[in-house]
Short mmCIF file of C-alpha atoms in Angstrom, two decimals:
data_model
loop_
_atom_site.label_atom_id
_atom_site.label_comp_id
_atom_site.label_asym_id
_atom_site.label_seq_id
_atom_site.Cartn_x
_atom_site.Cartn_y
_atom_site.Cartn_z
CA UNK A 21 110.30 122.52 103.27
CA UNK A 22 112.03 119.56 103.27
CA UNK A 23 114.28 119.09 99.80
CA UNK A 24 114.22 116.68 97.33
CA UNK A 25 115.55 116.57 94.00
CA UNK A 26 113.58 116.04 90.87
CA UNK A 27 114.30 115.33 87.27
CA UNK A 28 112.38 114.26 84.17
CA UNK A 29 111.51 110.92 83.52
CA UNK A 30 113.50 111.21 80.28
CA UNK A 31 114.68 114.15 77.87
CA UNK A 32 112.40 113.22 74.98
CA UNK A 33 109.17 113.09 77.08
CA UNK A 34 106.70 115.32 78.02
CA UNK A 35 105.31 113.15 80.91
CA UNK A 36 106.92 111.87 84.17
CA UNK A 37 109.73 113.06 86.87
CA UNK A 38 111.71 110.96 88.82
CA UNK A 39 112.12 111.85 92.87
CA UNK A 40 114.58 111.23 95.32
CA UNK A 41 115.23 112.23 98.90
CA UNK A 42 111.62 110.87 100.59
CA UNK A 43 111.67 109.53 103.34
CA UNK A 44 108.85 108.89 106.49
CA UNK A 45 110.22 111.76 108.21
CA UNK A 46 109.98 114.58 105.48
CA UNK A 47 106.58 113.13 104.20
CA UNK A 48 105.01 115.06 107.19
CA UNK A 49 106.19 118.09 105.47
CA UNK A 50 102.65 119.43 104.38
CA UNK A 51 104.56 121.96 101.68
CA UNK A 52 106.46 118.81 100.36
CA UNK A 53 103.43 116.84 100.51
CA UNK A 54 101.66 119.35 98.53
CA UNK A 55 104.89 119.73 95.76
CA UNK A 56 104.54 116.15 95.23
CA UNK A 57 100.81 116.38 94.54
CA UNK A 58 101.49 119.43 92.32
CA UNK A 59 104.18 117.39 90.45
CA UNK A 60 102.03 114.25 90.23
CA UNK A 61 98.86 116.63 88.42
CA UNK A 62 101.46 118.17 86.16
CA UNK A 63 103.27 115.29 85.03
CA UNK A 64 101.06 112.21 84.96
CA UNK A 65 103.67 109.85 86.70
CA UNK A 66 106.20 109.83 89.49
CA UNK A 67 108.85 107.30 89.95
CA UNK A 68 110.31 107.61 93.50
CA UNK A 69 113.83 106.10 93.65
CA UNK A 70 116.01 105.07 96.81
CA UNK A 71 112.98 105.14 98.65
CA UNK A 72 112.61 102.40 101.51
CA UNK A 73 111.53 99.18 100.49
CA UNK A 74 108.61 98.29 102.35
CA UNK A 75 104.84 97.73 102.13
CA UNK A 76 104.60 100.19 105.13
CA UNK A 77 106.57 102.50 102.83
CA UNK A 78 103.79 102.07 100.05
CA UNK A 79 100.83 103.14 102.38
CA UNK A 80 102.64 106.27 103.71
CA UNK A 81 103.75 107.47 100.34
CA UNK A 82 100.04 106.52 99.09
CA UNK A 83 98.66 108.67 101.70
CA UNK A 84 100.18 111.51 99.97
CA UNK A 85 97.53 111.35 97.41
CA UNK A 86 94.20 110.67 98.63
CA UNK A 87 92.54 108.08 100.69
CA UNK A 88 92.95 104.34 99.62
CA UNK A 89 90.33 102.71 97.35
CA UNK A 90 90.30 99.05 99.51
CA UNK A 91 89.95 96.27 96.92
CA UNK A 92 86.42 94.66 96.76
CA UNK A 93 87.32 91.10 95.79
CA UNK A 94 87.86 89.10 98.87
CA UNK A 95 89.93 86.21 96.85
CA UNK A 96 92.63 89.20 95.82
CA UNK A 97 95.70 88.74 98.28
CA UNK A 98 96.42 91.11 100.69
CA UNK A 99 100.03 92.01 102.34
CA UNK A 100 98.29 92.47 106.06
CA UNK A 101 94.55 94.29 106.29
CA UNK A 102 94.81 95.23 109.64
CA UNK A 103 98.58 97.03 109.65
CA UNK A 104 98.44 98.21 105.96
CA UNK A 105 94.83 98.25 104.60
CA UNK A 106 95.00 98.86 101.12
CA UNK A 107 98.06 96.65 99.94
CA UNK A 108 97.41 94.14 97.31
CA UNK A 109 99.83 91.38 96.72
CA UNK A 110 99.97 90.51 93.41
CA UNK A 111 101.84 87.47 93.52
CA UNK A 112 102.38 85.74 89.78
CA UNK A 113 103.12 82.07 90.34
CA UNK A 114 105.20 80.85 87.36
CA UNK A 115 103.11 77.38 87.63
CA UNK A 116 99.67 79.37 87.09
CA UNK A 117 99.77 82.21 85.12
CA UNK A 118 99.04 83.24 81.92
CA UNK A 119 101.45 82.65 79.13
CA UNK A 120 101.12 84.13 75.40
CA UNK A 121 103.34 84.03 72.27
CA UNK A 122 103.90 87.30 70.76
CA UNK A 123 106.83 87.63 67.80
CA UNK A 124 107.32 84.27 67.93
CA UNK A 125 108.57 84.68 71.88
CA UNK A 126 107.05 82.96 74.79
CA UNK A 127 106.04 85.83 77.99
CA UNK A 128 104.59 85.25 81.19
CA UNK A 129 102.56 88.04 83.12
CA UNK A 130 102.37 90.19 79.50
CA UNK A 131 99.36 92.72 79.93
CA UNK A 132 98.22 94.95 76.71
CA UNK A 133 97.64 98.62 76.74
CA UNK A 134 94.62 99.99 79.16
CA UNK A 135 93.84 102.00 81.68
CA UNK A 136 92.43 100.61 85.08
CA UNK A 137 88.51 99.79 85.72
CA UNK A 138 87.79 100.92 81.93
CA UNK A 139 85.06 98.09 82.06
CA UNK A 140 83.34 100.23 85.43
CA UNK A 141 81.62 103.58 85.16
CA UNK A 142 84.14 104.42 87.96
CA UNK A 143 87.87 105.49 87.26
CA UNK A 144 90.14 105.51 90.36
CA UNK A 145 92.60 108.12 90.88
CA UNK A 146 95.81 106.52 90.67
CA UNK A 147 98.00 103.08 91.24
CA UNK A 148 101.07 102.98 93.16
CA UNK A 149 103.61 99.85 92.57
CA UNK A 150 106.32 98.64 93.87
CA UNK A 151 108.33 95.46 93.13
CA UNK A 152 109.07 92.48 95.28
CA UNK A 153 110.45 89.61 93.33
CA UNK A 154 111.90 91.17 90.18
CA UNK A 155 112.43 88.90 86.84
CA UNK A 156 116.04 89.13 85.49
CA UNK A 157 114.90 90.37 82.36
CA UNK A 158 111.64 91.81 81.15
CA UNK A 159 108.91 92.22 83.94
CA UNK A 160 108.69 95.96 82.92
CA UNK A 161 105.82 98.29 83.68
CA UNK A 162 105.15 100.61 80.29
CA UNK A 163 103.60 103.95 80.38
CA UNK A 164 101.90 106.36 77.80
CA UNK A 165 100.44 109.90 78.23
CA UNK A 166 96.72 110.30 76.63
CA UNK A 167 97.75 114.37 76.50
CA UNK A 168 101.21 113.61 74.16
CA UNK A 169 98.94 110.75 72.36
CA UNK A 170 96.28 113.78 71.57
CA UNK A 171 98.99 115.86 70.73
CA UNK A 172 100.61 113.38 68.15
CA UNK A 173 97.43 112.21 66.70
CA UNK A 174 96.55 112.30 62.99
CA UNK A 175 94.08 115.41 63.09
CA UNK A 176 91.53 113.82 61.12
CA UNK A 177 91.31 110.97 63.02
CA UNK A 178 91.12 112.83 65.89
CA UNK A 179 88.38 114.87 65.00
CA UNK A 180 86.71 111.88 64.02
CA UNK A 181 86.89 110.25 67.45
CA UNK A 182 86.25 113.49 69.35
CA UNK A 183 82.62 113.16 71.30
CA UNK A 184 82.59 109.38 70.86
CA UNK A 185 82.10 106.96 73.94
CA UNK A 186 84.43 103.64 73.74
CA UNK A 187 82.07 100.71 75.17
CA UNK A 188 83.96 98.30 77.44
CA UNK A 189 83.34 95.06 79.15
CA UNK A 190 85.11 92.79 81.80
CA UNK A 191 86.44 90.10 79.22
CA UNK A 192 89.97 89.96 79.93
CA UNK A 193 90.43 87.08 77.09
CA UNK A 194 92.89 88.16 74.41
CA UNK A 195 91.43 85.85 72.07
CA UNK A 196 88.46 87.90 72.42
CA UNK A 197 90.55 91.26 72.29
CA UNK A 198 88.54 92.52 69.40
CA UNK A 199 90.21 96.11 68.75
CA UNK A 200 94.34 96.66 68.63
CA UNK A 201 94.73 93.11 69.15
CA UNK A 202 98.27 92.08 67.86
CA UNK A 203 98.33 89.75 64.92
CA UNK A 204 100.64 87.44 66.18
CA UNK A 205 99.42 87.40 69.64
CA UNK A 206 98.46 83.73 70.74
CA UNK A 207 97.34 82.49 74.22
CA UNK A 208 99.58 79.77 75.41
CA UNK A 209 98.32 78.95 78.97
CA UNK A 210 95.17 80.97 79.90
CA UNK A 211 95.38 82.91 83.45
CA UNK A 212 92.99 81.34 85.61
CA UNK A 213 91.64 84.38 87.00
CA UNK A 214 91.10 86.11 83.81
CA UNK A 215 89.22 83.06 82.57
CA UNK A 216 86.81 83.30 85.56
CA UNK A 217 85.79 86.98 84.79
CA UNK A 218 84.61 85.95 81.41
CA UNK A 219 81.20 84.36 83.09
CA UNK A 220 81.13 87.58 85.02
CA UNK A 221 81.30 89.87 82.19
CA UNK A 222 78.25 87.73 80.30
CA UNK A 223 76.27 88.99 83.69
CA UNK A 224 77.52 92.65 83.91
CA UNK A 225 76.22 96.11 82.23
CA UNK A 226 78.96 97.24 79.71
CA UNK A 227 80.75 100.82 80.92
CA UNK A 228 81.26 103.79 78.42
CA UNK A 229 84.36 106.39 78.41
CA UNK A 230 84.52 109.17 76.31
CA UNK A 231 87.68 108.36 73.92
CA UNK A 232 88.80 111.98 74.54
CA UNK A 233 88.18 113.98 77.29
CA UNK A 234 89.25 117.78 78.59
CA UNK A 235 91.50 118.09 82.03
CA UNK A 236 90.49 121.51 84.07
CA UNK A 237 94.01 122.67 82.52
CA UNK A 238 92.15 123.11 79.53
CA UNK A 239 94.44 119.66 78.18
CA UNK A 240 92.85 117.30 76.01
CA UNK A 241 93.55 113.75 76.75
CA UNK A 242 93.01 110.65 74.40
CA UNK A 243 92.10 108.02 76.74
CA UNK A 244 91.50 104.49 74.88
CA UNK A 245 91.92 101.25 76.14
CA UNK A 246 92.30 98.87 73.29
CA UNK A 247 92.09 95.79 75.72
CA UNK A 248 88.57 95.39 76.86
CA UNK A 249 86.97 97.83 74.20
CA UNK A 250 84.11 96.09 72.34
CA UNK A 251 82.84 99.17 70.09
CA UNK A 252 81.55 102.64 70.15
CA UNK A 253 78.58 103.37 71.80
CA UNK A 254 75.83 104.12 69.13
CA UNK A 255 77.93 103.26 66.58
CA UNK A 256 78.18 99.53 66.49
CA UNK A 257 78.47 98.51 63.08
CA UNK A 258 81.31 98.05 60.33
CA UNK A 259 81.72 101.54 59.86
CA UNK A 260 81.89 102.52 63.47
CA UNK A 261 84.03 99.20 64.37
CA UNK A 262 86.84 100.23 61.74
CA UNK A 263 86.73 103.92 63.35
CA UNK A 264 87.64 102.31 66.67
CA UNK A 265 90.63 100.03 65.08
CA UNK A 266 92.14 102.99 63.47
CA UNK A 267 92.42 104.85 66.36
CA UNK A 268 94.23 102.13 68.12
CA UNK A 269 96.41 101.43 65.30
CA UNK A 270 96.59 105.46 65.44
CA UNK A 271 97.73 105.00 69.23
CA UNK A 272 100.35 102.34 67.98
CA UNK A 273 102.09 104.28 65.29
CA UNK A 274 102.39 107.77 67.60
CA UNK A 275 102.81 106.42 71.05
CA UNK A 276 106.10 107.33 73.18
CA UNK A 277 106.13 104.68 75.91
CA UNK A 278 108.57 104.71 78.83
CA UNK A 279 109.28 101.12 80.00
CA UNK A 280 110.56 101.30 83.64
CA UNK A 281 112.55 98.33 84.55
CA UNK A 282 112.26 98.03 88.21
CA UNK A 283 114.63 98.29 91.06
CA UNK A 284 113.36 97.12 94.83
CA UNK A 285 114.03 101.03 95.94
CA UNK A 286 111.54 102.13 93.95
CA UNK A 287 107.73 103.30 93.88
CA UNK A 288 105.78 104.84 91.12
CA UNK A 289 102.68 106.20 90.97
CA UNK A 290 100.30 106.99 87.63
CA UNK A 291 97.26 109.02 86.67
CA UNK A 292 94.81 106.43 85.71
CA UNK A 293 92.51 109.33 84.00
CA UNK A 294 95.50 110.32 81.97
CA UNK A 295 97.77 107.67 81.38
CA UNK A 296 97.75 104.04 79.39
CA UNK A 297 100.15 100.96 80.73
CA UNK A 298 101.20 97.83 79.82
CA UNK A 299 103.44 95.01 81.45
CA UNK A 300 105.88 93.87 78.67
CA UNK A 301 105.93 90.18 80.16
CA UNK A 302 108.96 88.06 81.06
CA UNK A 303 110.41 84.61 80.42
CA UNK A 304 107.87 81.78 81.52
CA UNK A 305 109.22 80.00 84.86
CA UNK A 306 110.28 83.04 86.65
CA UNK A 307 108.53 84.71 89.19
CA UNK A 308 107.32 88.22 89.50
CA UNK A 309 105.89 89.83 92.51
CA UNK A 310 104.07 93.14 92.87
CA UNK A 311 102.54 95.39 95.65
CA UNK A 312 99.91 97.76 94.83
CA UNK A 313 97.69 100.43 96.26
CA UNK A 314 94.72 102.16 94.70
CA UNK A 315 93.71 105.96 95.56
CA UNK A 316 90.14 106.73 95.32
CA UNK A 317 88.76 109.02 93.08
CA UNK A 318 86.31 109.55 89.64
CA UNK A 319 86.48 111.94 87.00
CA UNK A 320 82.97 111.83 86.40
CA UNK A 321 82.82 110.97 82.97
CA UNK A 322 82.12 107.15 82.75
CA UNK A 323 78.31 105.57 82.95
CA UNK A 324 76.94 102.25 82.50
CA UNK A 325 75.02 101.37 79.27
CA UNK A 326 71.12 102.26 79.68
CA UNK A 327 71.85 103.70 83.28
CA UNK A 328 72.53 100.28 84.66
CA UNK A 329 73.49 99.55 87.99
CA UNK A 330 77.30 97.54 88.28
CA UNK A 331 78.33 95.47 90.74
CA UNK A 332 81.70 95.82 93.38
CA UNK A 333 83.10 92.93 91.14
CA UNK A 334 83.66 95.49 88.43
CA UNK A 335 86.35 97.56 90.35
CA UNK A 336 88.59 94.47 90.14
CA UNK A 337 92.07 95.78 89.47
CA UNK A 338 94.85 94.59 86.91
CA UNK A 339 98.67 95.61 86.37
#
């Protein structure tokens, strides 16, 4: 088996690893591919460092983890659908992307804590990212582990939320964020694409996902997305709302995030069934461009309210 170097993400974190030594050639080694998959399953996140910086390599690396999920929204920019199917190009144009004010500072391309596809009944297995245009400051992607969150959570609150399903919608507007919204968060300029989802959300069924679920390994995962959450299934009342808000605030109290400062020679995969992620934002007027693939899969625990059927637009992806 080809040798790779594996190191902890950070000494004080129980998730994530850093891997160097991955090349196109040694990715043909089945034993190495299995080793990488085992690392991913165990640690929930891998940063591949000093790796070939190209969308072609992004596709080859993604193939290690499973088939790619094609993005269903035709307007989402692709890199080259024929040569590199499944690679989307997230070009954050400084003239049109959203701007928020947080803690008295204006930020472009900021995203709150969430997991992908929370508003859909199915959750993709993972996302794989690379950075193309990197802001000189900020623009970091944050990650937090649901297993670690569960372990650190207040036991009484953890018991109250166990067995509850959280309702989510496609409404991406921060002004509509009902739970865990930073009190001083203010929209300065709305992202046009986010605003467009509001009308779509009004026509789509709400999705629900368990606040806590159990992995095959027996580990419990606290998996709540403050962004896009609209209530607790069967408890949309002041008591239920207070419980969900308390859960979001407890997430913020105990969270031990890792914020990745990008290099062109990095690629990164995270487990969407286990991790929350966010984007720190950066100074407005600066370009940020990311490329991404999405790994197919579903943990089988989500569903639509009233057994409704969704729509492909609900598979939209935000990073």
